[in-house]
Amino acid sequence: QAFFCLLLCVPWGSSCPPSCQCTERAGAKAVLCSSRHLEEIPKDIPKDAVFLKLDANSITKIPSNAFRHLSHLEELDLSRNAIEKIDRAAFKGVAAGLRTLDLSSNRIRSIPKEALLALNAKLRLANNPWHCECALQEVLWEARLDPDSVQDITCHTAPREEYVGKPLLQVLDAGVNFCSVRQRTTDVAMFITMFGWFTMVIVYVICYVRHNQEDTCKHVEYLKSLPSTQGHAE
């Protein structure tokens, strides 16, 4: 009876994942799941968690709505994992209250800007194999990045070899604009597409005119081959 009473008295939202440790920090719940060989984000994290440490694991992906039920979450540490993919809605539900988000030392090459620009949190993105592109540039200019780690956001790959290995901030300070490069590429592609359609229309018109001319000539020749009305009258 005491056992069943205990089950009824303990709220389900305050249960702790078996692979984690739950403690109190100044009255706020902290869930510590560091170095637990986790390959995905635990499903049963307490809803009242304020601090969540998932660092030094083997997590490879942050799916949509991964933390949606954690409305009290303020600090999230996902550093030193193997994260390669982050969905657009990965941080949906916690964007407003999150104060710090650590994604450093992962395997992130690119990230949907929508996943980060909606956040008010201070971001740590250092030590990832970034592909320097427009989306990353927009994150750098518009998101709240940790100033102590921004210099460690380095171009692992880039549209031009001369940018590889350099801090993204240094490349941008030199006047490079990855977004304008993408815009020019888009403009060229659009121009080629429009030129192709225009060429097809011209060819169609020429073929149509020639076809009508041939039909007209055949019709004229046919009329000439007919016996005249005057010949019949004689």
PDB file of C-alpha atoms in Angstrom:
ATOM      1  CA  GLN A   1       0.000   0.000   0.000  1.00  0.00           C
ATOM      2  CA  ALA A   2       2.826   2.373   0.815  1.00  0.00           C
ATOM      3  CA  PHE A   3       4.373   1.625  -2.599  1.00  0.00           C
ATOM      4  CA  PHE A   4       1.181   2.461  -4.512  1.00  0.00           C
ATOM      5  CA  CYS A   5       0.709   5.560  -2.384  1.00  0.00           C
ATOM      6  CA  LEU A   6       4.217   6.659  -3.355  1.00  0.00           C
ATOM      7  CA  LEU A   7       3.454   6.172  -7.054  1.00  0.00           C
ATOM      8  CA  LEU A   8       0.320   8.278  -6.745  1.00  0.00           C
ATOM      9  CA  CYS A   9       1.977  11.011  -4.753  1.00  0.00           C
ATOM     10  CA  VAL A  10       4.991  11.516  -7.052  1.00  0.00           C
ATOM     11  CA  PRO A  11       3.996  13.598 -10.112  1.00  0.00           C
ATOM     12  CA  TRP A  12       4.865  11.958 -13.433  1.00  0.00           C
ATOM     13  CA  GLY A  13       6.297  15.230 -14.781  1.00  0.00           C
ATOM     14  CA  SER A  14       8.983  15.167 -12.056  1.00  0.00           C
ATOM     15  CA  SER A  15      10.276  11.667 -12.812  1.00  0.00           C
ATOM     16  CA  CYS A  16      13.916  11.443 -13.829  1.00  0.00           C
ATOM     17  CA  PRO A  17      15.223   9.487 -16.847  1.00  0.00           C
ATOM     18  CA  PRO A  18      17.114   6.376 -15.701  1.00  0.00           C
ATOM     19  CA  SER A  19      20.245   7.492 -17.560  1.00  0.00           C
ATOM     20  CA  CYS A  20      20.284  10.948 -15.935  1.00  0.00           C
ATOM     21  CA  GLN A  21      20.565  12.572 -12.559  1.00  0.00           C
ATOM     22  CA  CYS A  22      18.043  15.151 -11.398  1.00  0.00           C
ATOM     23  CA  THR A  23      19.020  17.738  -8.816  1.00  0.00           C
ATOM     24  CA  GLU A  24      17.916  21.146  -7.541  1.00  0.00           C
ATOM     25  CA  ARG A  25      19.772  24.384  -8.247  1.00  0.00           C
ATOM     26  CA  ALA A  26      18.434  27.291  -6.217  1.00  0.00           C
ATOM     27  CA  GLY A  27      14.973  25.782  -6.364  1.00  0.00           C
ATOM     28  CA  ALA A  28      15.159  25.029 -10.100  1.00  0.00           C
ATOM     29  CA  LYS A  29      15.356  21.485 -11.449  1.00  0.00           C
ATOM     30  CA  ALA A  30      18.572  20.499 -13.208  1.00  0.00           C
ATOM     31  CA  VAL A  31      18.686  17.332 -15.332  1.00  0.00           C
ATOM     32  CA  LEU A  32      22.241  16.063 -15.796  1.00  0.00           C
ATOM     33  CA  CYS A  33      22.747  13.533 -18.594  1.00  0.00           C
ATOM     34  CA  SER A  34      26.409  14.175 -19.389  1.00  0.00           C
ATOM     35  CA  SER A  35      28.623  11.334 -20.649  1.00  0.00           C
ATOM     36  CA  ARG A  36      25.889   8.682 -20.553  1.00  0.00           C
ATOM     37  CA  HIS A  37      26.469   7.228 -24.050  1.00  0.00           C
ATOM     38  CA  LEU A  38      23.100   8.544 -25.211  1.00  0.00           C
ATOM     39  CA  GLU A  39      22.405   8.277 -28.951  1.00  0.00           C
ATOM     40  CA  GLU A  40      19.204  10.307 -28.871  1.00  0.00           C
ATOM     41  CA  ILE A  41      17.484  12.834 -26.647  1.00  0.00           C
ATOM     42  CA  PRO A  42      15.632  11.092 -23.785  1.00  0.00           C
ATOM     43  CA  LYS A  43      11.849  11.161 -24.098  1.00  0.00           C
ATOM     44  CA  ASP A  44      11.079  11.318 -20.378  1.00  0.00           C
ATOM     45  CA  ILE A  45      12.839  14.519 -19.326  1.00  0.00           C
ATOM     46  CA  PRO A  46      10.834  16.172 -16.521  1.00  0.00           C
ATOM     47  CA  LYS A  47       8.555  18.954 -17.727  1.00  0.00           C
ATOM     48  CA  ASP A  48       9.756  21.302 -14.999  1.00  0.00           C
ATOM     49  CA  ALA A  49      13.432  21.043 -16.016  1.00  0.00           C
ATOM     50  CA  VAL A  50      15.191  24.414 -16.085  1.00  0.00           C
ATOM     51  CA  PHE A  51      18.760  23.240 -16.752  1.00  0.00           C
ATOM     52  CA  LEU A  52      19.445  20.333 -19.116  1.00  0.00           C
ATOM     53  CA  LYS A  53      22.920  18.953 -19.793  1.00  0.00           C
ATOM     54  CA  LEU A  54      23.215  16.427 -22.624  1.00  0.00           C
ATOM     55  CA  ASP A  55      26.876  17.070 -23.394  1.00  0.00           C
ATOM     56  CA  ALA A  56      29.549  14.450 -24.158  1.00  0.00           C
ATOM     57  CA  ASN A  57      27.161  11.864 -25.616  1.00  0.00           C
ATOM     58  CA  SER A  58      26.654  10.346 -29.082  1.00  0.00           C
ATOM     59  CA  ILE A  59      23.520  12.218 -30.158  1.00  0.00           C
ATOM     60  CA  THR A  60      23.463  12.659 -33.954  1.00  0.00           C
ATOM     61  CA  LYS A  61      20.222  14.520 -34.609  1.00  0.00           C
ATOM     62  CA  ILE A  62      17.874  17.054 -33.017  1.00  0.00           C
ATOM     63  CA  PRO A  63      14.411  16.301 -34.414  1.00  0.00           C
ATOM     64  CA  SER A  64      11.448  18.654 -34.556  1.00  0.00           C
ATOM     65  CA  ASN A  65       9.755  19.388 -31.216  1.00  0.00           C
ATOM     66  CA  ALA A  66      12.519  17.603 -29.313  1.00  0.00           C
ATOM     67  CA  PHE A  67      12.099  19.925 -26.304  1.00  0.00           C
ATOM     68  CA  ARG A  68       8.576  21.209 -26.875  1.00  0.00           C
ATOM     69  CA  HIS A  69       7.251  19.936 -23.535  1.00  0.00           C
ATOM     70  CA  LEU A  70      10.027  21.695 -21.574  1.00  0.00           C
ATOM     71  CA  SER A  71       8.381  25.096 -21.255  1.00  0.00           C
ATOM     72  CA  HIS A  72      10.560  26.070 -18.249  1.00  0.00           C
ATOM     73  CA  LEU A  73      13.882  25.278 -19.934  1.00  0.00           C
ATOM     74  CA  GLU A  74      16.475  28.076 -19.730  1.00  0.00           C
ATOM     75  CA  GLU A  75      19.853  26.421 -20.302  1.00  0.00           C
ATOM     76  CA  LEU A  76      20.538  23.602 -22.781  1.00  0.00           C
ATOM     77  CA  ASP A  77      23.966  22.038 -23.287  1.00  0.00           C
ATOM     78  CA  LEU A  78      24.366  19.799 -26.353  1.00  0.00           C
ATOM     79  CA  SER A  79      28.098  20.264 -26.792  1.00  0.00           C
ATOM     80  CA  ARG A  80      30.568  17.459 -27.560  1.00  0.00           C
ATOM     81  CA  ASN A  81      28.107  15.182 -29.285  1.00  0.00           C
ATOM     82  CA  ALA A  82      28.001  13.896 -32.875  1.00  0.00           C
ATOM     83  CA  ILE A  83      25.140  16.113 -34.055  1.00  0.00           C
ATOM     84  CA  GLU A  84      24.969  16.424 -37.836  1.00  0.00           C
ATOM     85  CA  LYS A  85      21.336  17.365 -38.475  1.00  0.00           C
ATOM     86  CA  ILE A  86      19.069  19.905 -36.786  1.00  0.00           C
ATOM     87  CA  ASP A  87      15.471  20.189 -37.954  1.00  0.00           C
ATOM     88  CA  ARG A  88      13.836  23.582 -38.535  1.00  0.00           C
ATOM     89  CA  ALA A  89      11.478  23.125 -35.576  1.00  0.00           C
ATOM     90  CA  ALA A  90      14.061  21.509 -33.294  1.00  0.00           C
ATOM     91  CA  PHE A  91      13.678  24.163 -30.590  1.00  0.00           C
ATOM     92  CA  LYS A  92       9.994  24.876 -31.043  1.00  0.00           C
ATOM     93  CA  GLY A  93       8.294  25.467 -27.718  1.00  0.00           C
ATOM     94  CA  VAL A  94      11.432  26.604 -25.875  1.00  0.00           C
ATOM     95  CA  ALA A  95      12.542  29.483 -28.095  1.00  0.00           C
ATOM     96  CA  ALA A  96      11.087  32.227 -25.900  1.00  0.00           C
ATOM     97  CA  GLY A  97      12.497  31.118 -22.556  1.00  0.00           C
ATOM     98  CA  LEU A  98      15.851  29.603 -23.505  1.00  0.00           C
ATOM     99  CA  ARG A  99      18.769  31.755 -22.352  1.00  0.00           C
ATOM    100  CA  THR A 100      21.804  29.697 -23.419  1.00  0.00           C
ATOM    101  CA  LEU A 101      22.241  26.989 -26.063  1.00  0.00           C
ATOM    102  CA  ASP A 102      25.567  25.232 -26.498  1.00  0.00           C
ATOM    103  CA  LEU A 103      26.039  23.384 -29.820  1.00  0.00           C
ATOM    104  CA  SER A 104      29.824  23.581 -29.876  1.00  0.00           C
ATOM    105  CA  SER A 105      32.112  20.666 -30.750  1.00  0.00           C
ATOM    106  CA  ASN A 106      29.683  18.681 -32.874  1.00  0.00           C
ATOM    107  CA  ARG A 107      29.625  17.678 -36.560  1.00  0.00           C
ATOM    108  CA  ILE A 108      27.306  20.408 -37.796  1.00  0.00           C
ATOM    109  CA  ARG A 109      28.050  21.562 -41.353  1.00  0.00           C
ATOM    110  CA  SER A 110      24.894  23.563 -41.933  1.00  0.00           C
ATOM    111  CA  ILE A 111      21.781  24.469 -40.031  1.00  0.00           C
ATOM    112  CA  PRO A 112      18.400  25.919 -41.043  1.00  0.00           C
ATOM    113  CA  LYS A 113      18.542  29.555 -40.023  1.00  0.00           C
ATOM    114  CA  GLU A 114      14.899  29.297 -38.902  1.00  0.00           C
ATOM    115  CA  ALA A 115      15.995  26.931 -36.122  1.00  0.00           C
ATOM    116  CA  LEU A 116      18.264  29.533 -34.533  1.00  0.00           C
ATOM    117  CA  LEU A 117      16.965  32.971 -35.498  1.00  0.00           C
ATOM    118  CA  ALA A 118      13.751  32.358 -33.534  1.00  0.00           C
ATOM    119  CA  LEU A 119      15.796  31.961 -30.346  1.00  0.00           C
ATOM    120  CA  ASN A 120      16.616  34.638 -27.810  1.00  0.00           C
ATOM    121  CA  ALA A 121      19.313  32.413 -26.307  1.00  0.00           C
ATOM    122  CA  LYS A 122      23.019  33.090 -26.346  1.00  0.00           C
ATOM    123  CA  LEU A 123      24.482  30.583 -28.837  1.00  0.00           C
ATOM    124  CA  ARG A 124      27.766  28.698 -28.839  1.00  0.00           C
ATOM    125  CA  LEU A 125      28.514  27.256 -32.284  1.00  0.00           C
ATOM    126  CA  ALA A 126      32.300  26.893 -32.183  1.00  0.00           C
ATOM    127  CA  ASN A 127      34.349  23.886 -33.297  1.00  0.00           C
ATOM    128  CA  ASN A 128      31.977  22.488 -35.891  1.00  0.00           C
ATOM    129  CA  PRO A 129      32.934  21.625 -39.513  1.00  0.00           C
ATOM    130  CA  TRP A 130      30.886  24.510 -40.903  1.00  0.00           C
ATOM    131  CA  HIS A 131      30.208  25.020 -44.593  1.00  0.00           C
ATOM    132  CA  CYS A 132      30.329  28.782 -44.952  1.00  0.00           C
ATOM    133  CA  GLU A 133      27.184  29.886 -46.779  1.00  0.00           C
ATOM    134  CA  CYS A 134      24.424  32.490 -46.696  1.00  0.00           C
ATOM    135  CA  ALA A 135      22.378  30.821 -43.924  1.00  0.00           C
ATOM    136  CA  LEU A 136      25.382  30.683 -41.580  1.00  0.00           C
ATOM    137  CA  GLN A 137      26.226  34.293 -42.400  1.00  0.00           C
ATOM    138  CA  GLU A 138      22.691  35.385 -41.497  1.00  0.00           C
ATOM    139  CA  VAL A 139      22.909  33.489 -38.208  1.00  0.00           C
ATOM    140  CA  LEU A 140      26.192  35.220 -37.427  1.00  0.00           C
ATOM    141  CA  TRP A 141      24.743  38.681 -38.077  1.00  0.00           C
ATOM    142  CA  GLU A 142      21.284  38.229 -36.544  1.00  0.00           C
ATOM    143  CA  ALA A 143      21.526  35.643 -33.746  1.00  0.00           C
ATOM    144  CA  ARG A 144      22.892  36.242 -30.233  1.00  0.00           C
ATOM    145  CA  LEU A 145      26.267  34.525 -30.380  1.00  0.00           C
ATOM    146  CA  ASP A 146      28.554  34.049 -27.404  1.00  0.00           C
ATOM    147  CA  PRO A 147      31.289  36.661 -28.016  1.00  0.00           C
ATOM    148  CA  ASP A 148      33.919  34.427 -26.394  1.00  0.00           C
ATOM    149  CA  SER A 149      33.421  31.661 -28.978  1.00  0.00           C
ATOM    150  CA  VAL A 150      32.494  33.511 -32.166  1.00  0.00           C
ATOM    151  CA  GLN A 151      36.109  33.513 -33.382  1.00  0.00           C
ATOM    152  CA  ASP A 152      36.083  29.707 -33.318  1.00  0.00           C
ATOM    153  CA  ILE A 153      33.339  29.470 -35.966  1.00  0.00           C
ATOM    154  CA  THR A 154      35.637  28.412 -38.792  1.00  0.00           C
ATOM    155  CA  CYS A 155      35.016  27.636 -42.456  1.00  0.00           C
ATOM    156  CA  HIS A 156      35.681  23.917 -42.887  1.00  0.00           C
ATOM    157  CA  THR A 157      34.421  24.137 -46.474  1.00  0.00           C
ATOM    158  CA  ALA A 158      33.510  27.181 -48.567  1.00  0.00           C
ATOM    159  CA  PRO A 159      32.670  28.203 -52.154  1.00  0.00           C
ATOM    160  CA  ARG A 160      36.288  29.320 -52.592  1.00  0.00           C
ATOM    161  CA  GLU A 161      39.376  27.513 -51.338  1.00  0.00           C
ATOM    162  CA  GLU A 162      40.925  30.692 -49.936  1.00  0.00           C
ATOM    163  CA  TYR A 163      38.241  30.880 -47.217  1.00  0.00           C
ATOM    164  CA  VAL A 164      38.828  27.341 -45.900  1.00  0.00           C
ATOM    165  CA  GLY A 165      40.357  27.224 -42.445  1.00  0.00           C
ATOM    166  CA  LYS A 166      39.612  30.868 -41.677  1.00  0.00           C
ATOM    167  CA  PRO A 167      37.220  32.181 -39.024  1.00  0.00           C
ATOM    168  CA  LEU A 168      33.919  33.116 -40.645  1.00  0.00           C
ATOM    169  CA  LEU A 169      33.973  36.519 -38.949  1.00  0.00           C
ATOM    170  CA  GLN A 170      37.361  37.267 -40.514  1.00  0.00           C
ATOM    171  CA  VAL A 171      36.102  36.278 -43.970  1.00  0.00           C
ATOM    172  CA  LEU A 172      33.032  38.496 -43.643  1.00  0.00           C
ATOM    173  CA  ASP A 173      35.095  41.404 -42.295  1.00  0.00           C
ATOM    174  CA  ALA A 174      37.165  41.168 -45.492  1.00  0.00           C
ATOM    175  CA  GLY A 175      34.032  42.068 -47.466  1.00  0.00           C
ATOM    176  CA  VAL A 176      32.854  38.624 -48.566  1.00  0.00           C
ATOM    177  CA  ASN A 177      29.072  38.268 -48.816  1.00  0.00           C
ATOM    178  CA  PHE A 178      27.891  34.681 -49.272  1.00  0.00           C
ATOM    179  CA  CYS A 179      24.293  35.810 -49.671  1.00  0.00           C
ATOM    180  CA  SER A 180      25.093  38.032 -52.659  1.00  0.00           C
ATOM    181  CA  VAL A 181      26.964  35.127 -54.274  1.00  0.00           C
ATOM    182  CA  ARG A 182      23.845  32.980 -53.923  1.00  0.00           C
ATOM    183  CA  GLN A 183      21.710  35.813 -55.284  1.00  0.00           C
ATOM    184  CA  ARG A 184      23.950  36.152 -58.354  1.00  0.00           C
ATOM    185  CA  THR A 185      23.796  32.397 -58.906  1.00  0.00           C
ATOM    186  CA  THR A 186      19.999  32.516 -58.635  1.00  0.00           C
ATOM    187  CA  ASP A 187      19.844  35.452 -61.066  1.00  0.00           C
ATOM    188  CA  VAL A 188      22.024  33.633 -63.600  1.00  0.00           C
ATOM    189  CA  ALA A 189      19.905  30.490 -63.324  1.00  0.00           C
ATOM    190  CA  MET A 190      16.735  32.541 -63.763  1.00  0.00           C
ATOM    191  CA  PHE A 191      18.217  34.325 -66.778  1.00  0.00           C
ATOM    192  CA  ILE A 192      19.186  31.015 -68.413  1.00  0.00           C
ATOM    193  CA  THR A 193      15.705  29.612 -67.754  1.00  0.00           C
ATOM    194  CA  MET A 194      13.985  32.692 -69.198  1.00  0.00           C
ATOM    195  CA  PHE A 195      16.306  32.651 -72.221  1.00  0.00           C
ATOM    196  CA  GLY A 196      15.463  28.982 -72.792  1.00  0.00           C
ATOM    197  CA  TRP A 197      11.718  29.676 -72.669  1.00  0.00           C
ATOM    198  CA  PHE A 198      12.107  32.702 -74.949  1.00  0.00           C
ATOM    199  CA  THR A 199      14.067  30.612 -77.470  1.00  0.00           C
ATOM    200  CA  MET A 200      11.378  27.922 -77.433  1.00  0.00           C
ATOM    201  CA  VAL A 201       8.668  30.536 -78.073  1.00  0.00           C
ATOM    202  CA  ILE A 202      10.611  32.032 -81.002  1.00  0.00           C
ATOM    203  CA  VAL A 203      11.196  28.586 -82.522  1.00  0.00           C
ATOM    204  CA  TYR A 204       7.509  27.777 -82.121  1.00  0.00           C
ATOM    205  CA  VAL A 205       6.447  31.029 -83.801  1.00  0.00           C
ATOM    206  CA  ILE A 206       8.869  30.465 -86.698  1.00  0.00           C
ATOM    207  CA  CYS A 207       7.659  26.890 -87.185  1.00  0.00           C
ATOM    208  CA  TYR A 208       4.037  28.061 -86.989  1.00  0.00           C
ATOM    209  CA  VAL A 209       4.576  30.773 -89.590  1.00  0.00           C
ATOM    210  CA  ARG A 210       6.418  28.433 -91.944  1.00  0.00           C
ATOM    211  CA  HIS A 211       3.746  25.810 -91.563  1.00  0.00           C
ATOM    212  CA  ASN A 212       1.036  28.386 -92.397  1.00  0.00           C
ATOM    213  CA  GLN A 213       3.032  29.593 -95.411  1.00  0.00           C
ATOM    214  CA  GLU A 214       3.320  26.058 -96.720  1.00  0.00           C
ATOM    215  CA  ASP A 215      -0.402  25.502 -96.238  1.00  0.00           C
ATOM    216  CA  THR A 216      -1.131  28.804 -98.004  1.00  0.00           C
ATOM    217  CA  CYS A 217       1.092  27.899-100.952  1.00  0.00           C
ATOM    218  CA  LYS A 218      -0.534  24.499-101.256  1.00  0.00           C
ATOM    219  CA  HIS A 219      -3.956  26.126-101.181  1.00  0.00           C
ATOM    220  CA  VAL A 220      -2.963  28.628-103.882  1.00  0.00           C
ATOM    221  CA  GLU A 221      -1.548  25.859-106.071  1.00  0.00           C
ATOM    222  CA  TYR A 222      -4.735  23.893-105.580  1.00  0.00           C
ATOM    223  CA  LEU A 223      -6.860  26.867-106.649  1.00  0.00           C
ATOM    224  CA  LYS A 224      -4.687  27.368-109.723  1.00  0.00           C
ATOM    225  CA  SER A 225      -5.148  23.746-110.705  1.00  0.00           C
ATOM    226  CA  LEU A 226      -8.921  24.064-110.732  1.00  0.00           C
ATOM    227  CA  PRO A 227     -10.607  24.721-114.156  1.00  0.00           C
ATOM    228  CA  SER A 228     -11.779  28.313-114.384  1.00  0.00           C
ATOM    229  CA  THR A 229     -15.487  29.234-114.397  1.00  0.00           C
ATOM    230  CA  GLN A 230     -15.015  31.020-117.720  1.00  0.00           C
ATOM    231  CA  GLY A 231     -13.760  27.832-119.374  1.00  0.00           C
ATOM    232  CA  HIS A 232     -16.890  25.982-118.335  1.00  0.00           C
ATOM    233  CA  ALA A 233     -19.152  28.679-119.716  1.00  0.00           C
ATOM    234  CA  GLU A 234     -17.592  28.416-123.215  1.00  0.00           C
TER     235      GLU A 234
END
